[in-house]
Amino acid sequence: MTAAKPANPLPVTAHGPPPKAPLPAATRGEDRVARHRRRAELLQQGKDIRAAEKTLGSPLRKRFWKEVSIREEPGKAAPLTKHIAALSHAELEGFHIYLDNRPVRTPSKAILTIPRTKPHLAAAIALEWDLLVSTQQALKQHFIPLTSLFARAEDLREQDRTGDGHARKEIVTMAMRYLDTDTLLCWAPESRSSTEAHDEGQNIGEPAHATLRDVQIRTAQPIIGFLQTHIWPGVEIHPVTDPASIIPVSQPQFTKDIIRGWISGLPASELAGLERAILASKGLLSAARFVVEWSPDYAHLRKDTDGSERQRFGVSEAAEAASLEVRWQTGVWGEVEDTHDVEKEDLRRQLGSVILLVSGEDRQ
């Protein structure tokens, strides 16, 4: 038994008598009936409002177009000094998306013109608009993600033409911040028991005695090696986690300068695709590897020295590299329905949109 301890009374600082306990208000039968009647009237008003919205509705609740079509414009030479929003249909070579007889336009009022080398992107954007049920949905980016992504690339291209590098600098700054906390470089600590590693590794199909750190290194090394060999020769890339500190380890300044210069020189479509891939995967390295894989400017890197095709770095590979730790944890603790599965598919959707934006056909 523990020894009893005396209580320490505290001084009373309140003044006056304590308040009386609350009492329920006396109700009569008429009051209850009136209250129920008011509640019924409010419910009926709500039903009437919803019914009116379905029958009448505002112009934004209906879509003003019946058919969505793709038209390929042959185009002609346009003056270099002419703003893109002022160009006529004949001066815009490429695919146009039409809502009946109205072309889809970007937020800057320019006609949305998709290059002739990207027919799959044109078809995907047309399908995106055909699935809309109201004009109001067209005002929300999450309903038209491909249109928004392509418009972002067009805005970057227009700013490059006019010499305005504000948006490009913002993307470069954002990307360099992700480099310091890159998902691909955040490795688990080494101190793990072999039995625990064996059990967890088996749950996600990894070899026996494989720790999370082992799987992270095995996934990161090919991506880092490819970038160091073909994209940023001579740079040093280190893991950003330090067991002795909670502050991420920064990359060498030489590495930062090389990567910053590479990002700054990307074409508009590749830069917009890189931005989307970084935000989706929470890392710069796998996003850069992904964009390089699908960009026509780096098509020569898809072949080995003997001329054979390399193994493609597609949506599955990029998504696995970006969500490796989540996949490991869900293999141990289980998956939360309508959360982990939705996030996994959303990641693949966003990476797929990058492929549509960046890739293209050779129509020479």
CSV table of C-alpha atoms in Angstrom, one decimal:
chain,number,residue,atom,x,y,z
A,1,MET,CA,0.0,0.0,0.0
A,2,THR,CA,1.1,3.5,-0.7
A,3,ALA,CA,1.3,6.1,2.0
A,4,ALA,CA,-1.5,8.6,2.1
A,5,LYS,CA,-0.6,12.2,1.1
A,6,PRO,CA,-2.4,15.2,2.5
A,7,ALA,CA,-4.4,17.4,0.1
A,8,ASN,CA,-3.3,20.9,-0.6
A,9,PRO,CA,-6.4,23.2,-0.6
A,10,LEU,CA,-6.3,26.1,-3.0
A,11,PRO,CA,-7.5,29.5,-2.1
A,12,VAL,CA,-11.0,30.5,-3.3
A,13,THR,CA,-10.6,33.5,-5.6
A,14,ALA,CA,-14.3,33.8,-6.9
A,15,HIS,CA,-16.7,36.3,-5.3
A,16,GLY,CA,-20.4,35.9,-4.6
A,17,PRO,CA,-22.6,32.9,-4.4
A,18,PRO,CA,-22.2,30.1,-7.0
A,19,PRO,CA,-24.5,30.1,-10.0
A,20,LYS,CA,-27.7,28.1,-9.9
A,21,ALA,CA,-27.9,24.8,-11.8
A,22,PRO,CA,-29.6,25.1,-15.2
A,23,LEU,CA,-33.1,23.9,-15.4
A,24,PRO,CA,-35.0,22.6,-18.5
A,25,ALA,CA,-37.4,25.1,-19.9
A,26,ALA,CA,-41.0,24.2,-19.3
A,27,THR,CA,-42.6,23.2,-22.5
A,28,ARG,CA,-46.2,22.7,-23.5
A,29,GLY,CA,-47.8,20.6,-26.1
A,30,GLU,CA,-48.4,23.6,-28.4
A,31,ASP,CA,-44.7,24.6,-28.3
A,32,ARG,CA,-43.6,21.1,-29.4
A,33,VAL,CA,-46.1,21.1,-32.2
A,34,ALA,CA,-45.0,24.6,-33.4
A,35,ARG,CA,-41.4,23.5,-33.3
A,36,HIS,CA,-42.0,20.4,-35.3
A,37,ARG,CA,-44.1,22.5,-37.8
A,38,ARG,CA,-41.2,25.0,-38.3
A,39,ARG,CA,-38.8,22.1,-38.8
A,40,ALA,CA,-41.1,20.5,-41.4
A,41,GLU,CA,-41.3,23.9,-43.2
A,42,LEU,CA,-37.5,24.2,-43.4
A,43,LEU,CA,-37.2,20.7,-44.8
A,44,GLN,CA,-39.8,21.5,-47.4
A,45,GLN,CA,-38.1,24.7,-48.4
A,46,GLY,CA,-34.8,22.7,-48.9
A,47,LYS,CA,-36.6,20.2,-51.1
A,48,ASP,CA,-38.2,23.0,-53.1
A,49,ILE,CA,-34.8,24.7,-53.6
A,50,ARG,CA,-33.2,21.5,-54.8
A,51,ALA,CA,-36.0,20.7,-57.2
A,52,ALA,CA,-35.8,24.2,-58.6
A,53,GLU,CA,-32.1,23.8,-59.2
A,54,LYS,CA,-32.7,20.6,-61.1
A,55,THR,CA,-35.4,22.0,-63.3
A,56,LEU,CA,-34.3,25.6,-63.9
A,57,GLY,CA,-30.7,26.0,-62.8
A,58,SER,CA,-28.3,28.7,-63.7
A,59,PRO,CA,-26.3,28.8,-66.9
A,60,LEU,CA,-23.2,27.5,-65.2
A,61,ARG,CA,-25.1,24.3,-64.2
A,62,LYS,CA,-25.6,23.3,-67.8
A,63,ARG,CA,-23.1,22.6,-70.4
A,64,PHE,CA,-23.7,24.9,-73.4
A,65,TRP,CA,-22.1,22.4,-75.9
A,66,LYS,CA,-23.4,19.2,-77.3
A,67,GLU,CA,-20.4,17.7,-79.1
A,68,VAL,CA,-16.7,17.8,-78.6
A,69,SER,CA,-14.5,17.5,-81.6
A,70,ILE,CA,-10.8,17.7,-82.6
A,71,ARG,CA,-9.8,19.7,-85.7
A,72,GLU,CA,-6.3,19.7,-87.2
A,73,GLU,CA,-5.3,23.1,-88.5
A,74,PRO,CA,-2.5,23.2,-91.1
A,75,GLY,CA,-1.5,26.7,-90.1
A,76,LYS,CA,0.7,29.3,-91.7
A,77,ALA,CA,3.6,31.4,-90.7
A,78,ALA,CA,2.6,33.9,-88.0
A,79,PRO,CA,4.5,37.2,-87.3
A,80,LEU,CA,6.9,36.8,-84.4
A,81,THR,CA,5.8,40.1,-82.9
A,82,LYS,CA,2.2,39.1,-82.7
A,83,HIS,CA,0.8,38.0,-79.3
A,84,ILE,CA,-0.4,34.4,-79.3
A,85,ALA,CA,-3.9,35.4,-78.0
A,86,ALA,CA,-4.3,37.6,-81.1
A,87,LEU,CA,-3.4,34.9,-83.7
A,88,SER,CA,-6.2,33.7,-86.0
A,89,HIS,CA,-7.2,30.1,-86.4
A,90,ALA,CA,-5.2,29.8,-89.6
A,91,GLU,CA,-2.0,31.0,-87.9
A,92,LEU,CA,-2.2,28.3,-85.2
A,93,GLU,CA,-0.8,25.0,-86.5
A,94,GLY,CA,-1.9,21.9,-84.6
A,95,PHE,CA,-5.0,20.4,-83.0
A,96,HIS,CA,-7.8,22.5,-81.7
A,97,ILE,CA,-10.5,21.2,-79.4
A,98,TYR,CA,-14.0,22.5,-80.3
A,99,LEU,CA,-17.1,22.6,-78.2
A,100,ASP,CA,-19.6,22.6,-81.1
A,101,ASN,CA,-18.1,25.5,-83.1
A,102,ARG,CA,-16.3,27.2,-80.2
A,103,PRO,CA,-12.6,26.5,-79.7
A,104,VAL,CA,-11.3,25.8,-76.1
A,105,ARG,CA,-9.2,28.6,-74.9
A,106,THR,CA,-6.5,29.0,-72.2
A,107,PRO,CA,-7.0,31.3,-69.2
A,108,SER,CA,-5.1,34.0,-71.2
A,109,LYS,CA,-7.8,33.8,-73.9
A,110,ALA,CA,-5.5,32.2,-76.4
A,111,ILE,CA,-6.8,29.3,-78.5
A,112,LEU,CA,-5.7,26.0,-77.1
A,113,THR,CA,-3.4,24.7,-79.8
A,114,ILE,CA,-1.9,21.2,-79.3
A,115,PRO,CA,1.1,20.4,-81.5
A,116,ARG,CA,0.6,18.0,-84.3
A,117,THR,CA,3.1,15.6,-82.7
A,118,LYS,CA,0.9,15.1,-79.7
A,119,PRO,CA,-2.4,13.5,-81.0
A,120,HIS,CA,-2.8,11.4,-77.8
A,121,LEU,CA,-2.8,14.5,-75.7
A,122,ALA,CA,-5.4,16.1,-78.0
A,123,ALA,CA,-7.6,13.1,-77.7
A,124,ALA,CA,-7.3,13.0,-73.9
A,125,ILE,CA,-8.1,16.7,-73.5
A,126,ALA,CA,-11.2,16.3,-75.8
A,127,LEU,CA,-12.3,13.3,-73.7
A,128,GLU,CA,-11.8,15.4,-70.6
A,129,TRP,CA,-14.2,18.1,-71.9
A,130,ASP,CA,-16.7,15.5,-73.2
A,131,LEU,CA,-17.1,14.1,-69.7
A,132,LEU,CA,-18.0,17.4,-68.2
A,133,VAL,CA,-21.7,17.8,-67.3
A,134,SER,CA,-21.8,21.5,-66.6
A,135,THR,CA,-19.9,24.7,-67.4
A,136,GLN,CA,-19.3,25.1,-63.7
A,137,GLN,CA,-17.0,22.1,-63.8
A,138,ALA,CA,-14.9,23.6,-66.5
A,139,LEU,CA,-14.0,26.4,-64.0
A,140,LYS,CA,-12.4,23.9,-61.6
A,141,GLN,CA,-8.9,22.6,-62.4
A,142,HIS,CA,-9.4,19.2,-60.8
A,143,PHE,CA,-12.1,18.5,-63.5
A,144,ILE,CA,-9.8,19.4,-66.4
A,145,PRO,CA,-6.3,18.5,-65.1
A,146,LEU,CA,-4.8,17.9,-68.6
A,147,THR,CA,-6.2,21.1,-69.9
A,148,SER,CA,-4.7,23.0,-66.9
A,149,LEU,CA,-1.4,21.2,-67.3
A,150,PHE,CA,-1.1,22.0,-71.0
A,151,ALA,CA,-2.2,25.6,-70.4
A,152,ARG,CA,0.6,25.9,-67.8
A,153,ALA,CA,3.1,24.8,-70.5
A,154,GLU,CA,1.6,27.3,-73.0
A,155,ASP,CA,1.9,30.1,-70.5
A,156,LEU,CA,5.6,29.2,-69.9
A,157,ARG,CA,6.2,29.1,-73.6
A,158,GLU,CA,4.6,32.5,-74.1
A,159,GLN,CA,6.6,34.0,-71.2
A,160,ASP,CA,9.8,32.6,-72.8
A,161,ARG,CA,8.9,34.3,-76.0
A,162,THR,CA,8.3,37.7,-74.3
A,163,GLY,CA,11.4,37.4,-72.1
A,164,ASP,CA,9.4,37.1,-68.8
A,165,GLY,CA,11.1,34.4,-66.7
A,166,HIS,CA,9.1,34.9,-63.5
A,167,ALA,CA,7.2,31.6,-63.6
A,168,ARG,CA,10.3,29.7,-64.8
A,169,LYS,CA,12.3,31.0,-61.8
A,170,GLU,CA,9.5,30.0,-59.4
A,171,ILE,CA,9.5,26.4,-60.7
A,172,VAL,CA,13.3,26.2,-60.4
A,173,THR,CA,13.2,27.5,-56.8
A,174,MET,CA,10.5,25.0,-55.9
A,175,ALA,CA,12.4,22.1,-57.5
A,176,MET,CA,15.6,22.9,-55.7
A,177,ARG,CA,13.8,22.9,-52.4
A,178,TYR,CA,12.5,19.4,-53.1
A,179,LEU,CA,16.1,18.3,-53.8
A,180,ASP,CA,17.0,18.9,-50.1
A,181,THR,CA,14.2,16.6,-48.9
A,182,ASP,CA,13.9,14.2,-51.9
A,183,THR,CA,11.8,11.1,-51.3
A,184,LEU,CA,14.3,9.0,-53.1
A,185,LEU,CA,17.2,10.1,-50.8
A,186,CYS,CA,15.3,9.7,-47.4
A,187,TRP,CA,16.6,6.3,-46.3
A,188,ALA,CA,15.6,4.5,-43.1
A,189,PRO,CA,18.2,4.1,-40.3
A,190,GLU,CA,20.5,1.1,-40.4
A,191,SER,CA,19.7,-0.2,-36.9
A,192,ARG,CA,17.0,-2.8,-37.5
A,193,SER,CA,16.7,-6.3,-36.2
A,194,SER,CA,17.0,-9.1,-38.8
A,195,THR,CA,13.8,-10.9,-37.6
A,196,GLU,CA,11.8,-7.7,-37.9
A,197,ALA,CA,13.2,-7.0,-41.3
A,198,HIS,CA,12.5,-10.5,-42.5
A,199,ASP,CA,8.8,-10.3,-41.4
A,200,GLU,CA,8.2,-6.9,-43.0
A,201,GLY,CA,10.1,-7.7,-46.2
A,202,GLN,CA,8.1,-10.8,-46.8
A,203,ASN,CA,4.9,-8.9,-46.4
A,204,ILE,CA,5.6,-6.8,-49.6
A,205,GLY,CA,7.3,-9.6,-51.6
A,206,GLU,CA,10.9,-8.5,-50.9
A,207,PRO,CA,13.7,-11.0,-50.3
A,208,ALA,CA,14.3,-12.5,-46.8
A,209,HIS,CA,16.2,-10.3,-44.4
A,210,ALA,CA,15.7,-7.2,-46.6
A,211,THR,CA,15.3,-4.0,-44.6
A,212,LEU,CA,13.4,-0.9,-45.7
A,213,ARG,CA,16.8,0.8,-46.1
A,214,ASP,CA,18.0,-2.1,-48.4
A,215,VAL,CA,14.9,-1.7,-50.6
A,216,GLN,CA,15.3,2.1,-50.7
A,217,ILE,CA,18.9,1.9,-51.8
A,218,ARG,CA,18.2,-0.8,-54.4
A,219,THR,CA,15.4,1.4,-55.9
A,220,ALA,CA,17.4,4.7,-55.8
A,221,GLN,CA,20.7,3.5,-57.1
A,222,PRO,CA,19.6,2.9,-60.8
A,223,ILE,CA,17.8,6.2,-61.0
A,224,ILE,CA,20.7,8.2,-59.5
A,225,GLY,CA,23.2,6.3,-61.6
A,226,PHE,CA,21.3,7.1,-64.8
A,227,LEU,CA,21.1,10.8,-63.9
A,228,GLN,CA,24.8,10.9,-62.9
A,229,THR,CA,25.9,9.2,-66.2
A,230,HIS,CA,23.6,10.7,-68.8
A,231,ILE,CA,22.1,14.0,-67.5
A,232,TRP,CA,24.3,15.5,-64.8
A,233,PRO,CA,27.8,13.9,-65.4
A,234,GLY,CA,30.2,14.4,-62.5
A,235,VAL,CA,27.7,15.4,-59.8
A,236,GLU,CA,27.7,13.8,-56.4
A,237,ILE,CA,24.3,12.9,-54.9
A,238,HIS,CA,24.1,11.9,-51.2
A,239,PRO,CA,21.3,10.7,-49.0
A,240,VAL,CA,19.7,13.5,-47.1
A,241,THR,CA,19.1,11.7,-43.8
A,242,ASP,CA,21.7,11.7,-41.1
A,243,PRO,CA,21.2,9.4,-38.1
A,244,ALA,CA,22.8,12.0,-35.8
A,245,SER,CA,20.6,14.9,-36.8
A,246,ILE,CA,17.0,15.7,-37.7
A,247,ILE,CA,18.1,18.3,-40.2
A,248,PRO,CA,18.4,17.1,-43.9
A,249,VAL,CA,21.9,16.9,-45.3
A,250,SER,CA,22.3,19.4,-48.1
A,251,GLN,CA,23.8,18.4,-51.5
A,252,PRO,CA,27.1,19.9,-52.6
A,253,GLN,CA,26.9,23.4,-54.1
A,254,PHE,CA,28.4,22.1,-57.4
A,255,THR,CA,25.6,19.5,-57.6
A,256,LYS,CA,23.0,22.2,-56.9
A,257,ASP,CA,24.4,24.5,-59.6
A,258,ILE,CA,24.4,21.8,-62.3
A,259,ILE,CA,20.9,20.7,-61.5
A,260,ARG,CA,19.6,24.3,-61.3
A,261,GLY,CA,21.1,25.0,-64.7
A,262,TRP,CA,19.6,21.9,-66.3
A,263,ILE,CA,16.1,22.7,-65.0
A,264,SER,CA,16.4,26.3,-66.1
A,265,GLY,CA,17.2,25.2,-69.7
A,266,LEU,CA,14.3,22.8,-70.1
A,267,PRO,CA,11.7,23.5,-72.8
A,268,ALA,CA,8.3,24.7,-71.6
A,269,SER,CA,6.5,21.3,-71.9
A,270,GLU,CA,9.2,19.4,-70.1
A,271,LEU,CA,9.4,22.1,-67.4
A,272,ALA,CA,5.6,22.0,-66.8
A,273,GLY,CA,5.8,18.2,-66.8
A,274,LEU,CA,8.7,18.2,-64.3
A,275,GLU,CA,6.7,20.5,-62.0
A,276,ARG,CA,3.7,18.2,-62.0
A,277,ALA,CA,5.9,15.1,-61.5
A,278,ILE,CA,7.7,16.7,-58.6
A,279,LEU,CA,4.5,17.7,-56.8
A,280,ALA,CA,3.1,14.3,-57.3
A,281,SER,CA,6.1,12.2,-56.3
A,282,LYS,CA,7.5,14.6,-53.6
A,283,GLY,CA,10.9,14.4,-55.1
A,284,LEU,CA,13.1,15.9,-57.9
A,285,LEU,CA,15.3,12.9,-58.9
A,286,SER,CA,12.6,10.4,-59.9
A,287,ALA,CA,10.6,13.2,-61.6
A,288,ALA,CA,13.7,14.2,-63.6
A,289,ARG,CA,14.3,10.6,-64.6
A,290,PHE,CA,10.7,10.3,-65.6
A,291,VAL,CA,10.6,13.4,-67.8
A,292,VAL,CA,13.9,12.4,-69.5
A,293,GLU,CA,12.5,9.0,-70.3
A,294,TRP,CA,9.5,10.4,-72.2
A,295,SER,CA,10.9,13.6,-73.7
A,296,PRO,CA,11.7,13.5,-77.4
A,297,ASP,CA,14.8,15.5,-76.7
A,298,TYR,CA,16.3,12.6,-74.9
A,299,ALA,CA,15.1,9.8,-77.2
A,300,HIS,CA,18.8,8.8,-77.9
A,301,LEU,CA,19.2,7.8,-74.2
A,302,ARG,CA,16.6,5.0,-74.6
A,303,LYS,CA,19.0,2.8,-76.4
A,304,ASP,CA,22.0,0.9,-75.0
A,305,THR,CA,25.5,1.1,-76.5
A,306,ASP,CA,24.6,-2.0,-78.6
A,307,GLY,CA,21.5,-0.4,-80.0
A,308,SER,CA,19.0,-2.4,-78.0
A,309,GLU,CA,16.1,-0.7,-76.1
A,310,ARG,CA,16.6,0.1,-72.5
A,311,GLN,CA,14.0,-1.0,-69.9
A,312,ARG,CA,11.5,1.9,-69.9
A,313,PHE,CA,11.0,4.0,-66.8
A,314,GLY,CA,7.2,4.3,-66.9
A,315,VAL,CA,4.4,5.1,-64.6
A,316,SER,CA,4.7,1.9,-62.5
A,317,GLU,CA,8.4,2.4,-61.9
A,318,ALA,CA,8.1,6.1,-61.0
A,319,ALA,CA,5.1,5.5,-58.7
A,320,GLU,CA,6.9,2.7,-57.0
A,321,ALA,CA,10.0,4.9,-56.4
A,322,ALA,CA,7.8,7.7,-55.0
A,323,SER,CA,5.7,5.6,-52.7
A,324,LEU,CA,8.1,2.9,-51.6
A,325,GLU,CA,7.9,3.7,-47.9
A,326,VAL,CA,4.1,3.9,-48.0
A,327,ARG,CA,4.0,0.5,-49.7
A,328,TRP,CA,6.3,-0.9,-47.1
A,329,GLN,CA,4.3,0.4,-44.2
A,330,THR,CA,0.9,-0.8,-45.6
A,331,GLY,CA,2.5,-4.2,-46.2
A,332,VAL,CA,3.2,-4.3,-42.4
A,333,TRP,CA,0.1,-2.5,-40.9
A,334,GLY,CA,-2.4,-2.9,-43.7
A,335,GLU,CA,-4.0,-0.5,-46.1
A,336,VAL,CA,-6.7,2.0,-45.2
A,337,GLU,CA,-9.6,1.7,-47.6
A,338,ASP,CA,-10.5,4.8,-49.6
A,339,THR,CA,-7.2,6.4,-48.6
A,340,HIS,CA,-4.1,4.5,-49.6
A,341,ASP,CA,-5.7,3.0,-52.7
A,342,VAL,CA,-7.0,6.3,-53.8
A,343,GLU,CA,-3.7,8.1,-53.3
A,344,LYS,CA,-1.9,5.3,-55.3
A,345,GLU,CA,-4.2,5.7,-58.3
A,346,ASP,CA,-4.1,9.5,-58.1
A,347,LEU,CA,-0.3,9.3,-58.2
A,348,ARG,CA,-0.4,7.1,-61.3
A,349,ARG,CA,-3.0,9.5,-62.9
A,350,GLN,CA,-0.8,12.5,-62.4
A,351,LEU,CA,2.3,10.8,-63.8
A,352,GLY,CA,0.3,9.6,-66.8
A,353,SER,CA,-0.6,13.2,-67.5
A,354,VAL,CA,3.1,14.1,-67.6
A,355,ILE,CA,3.7,11.4,-70.3
A,356,LEU,CA,0.9,12.8,-72.4
A,357,LEU,CA,2.3,16.3,-72.2
A,358,VAL,CA,5.9,15.5,-72.7
A,359,SER,CA,5.9,12.7,-75.2
A,360,GLY,CA,5.1,13.0,-78.9
A,361,GLU,CA,5.2,11.4,-82.3
A,362,ASP,CA,7.8,12.0,-85.0
A,363,ARG,CA,5.9,13.4,-88.0
A,364,GLN,CA,8.7,14.5,-90.2
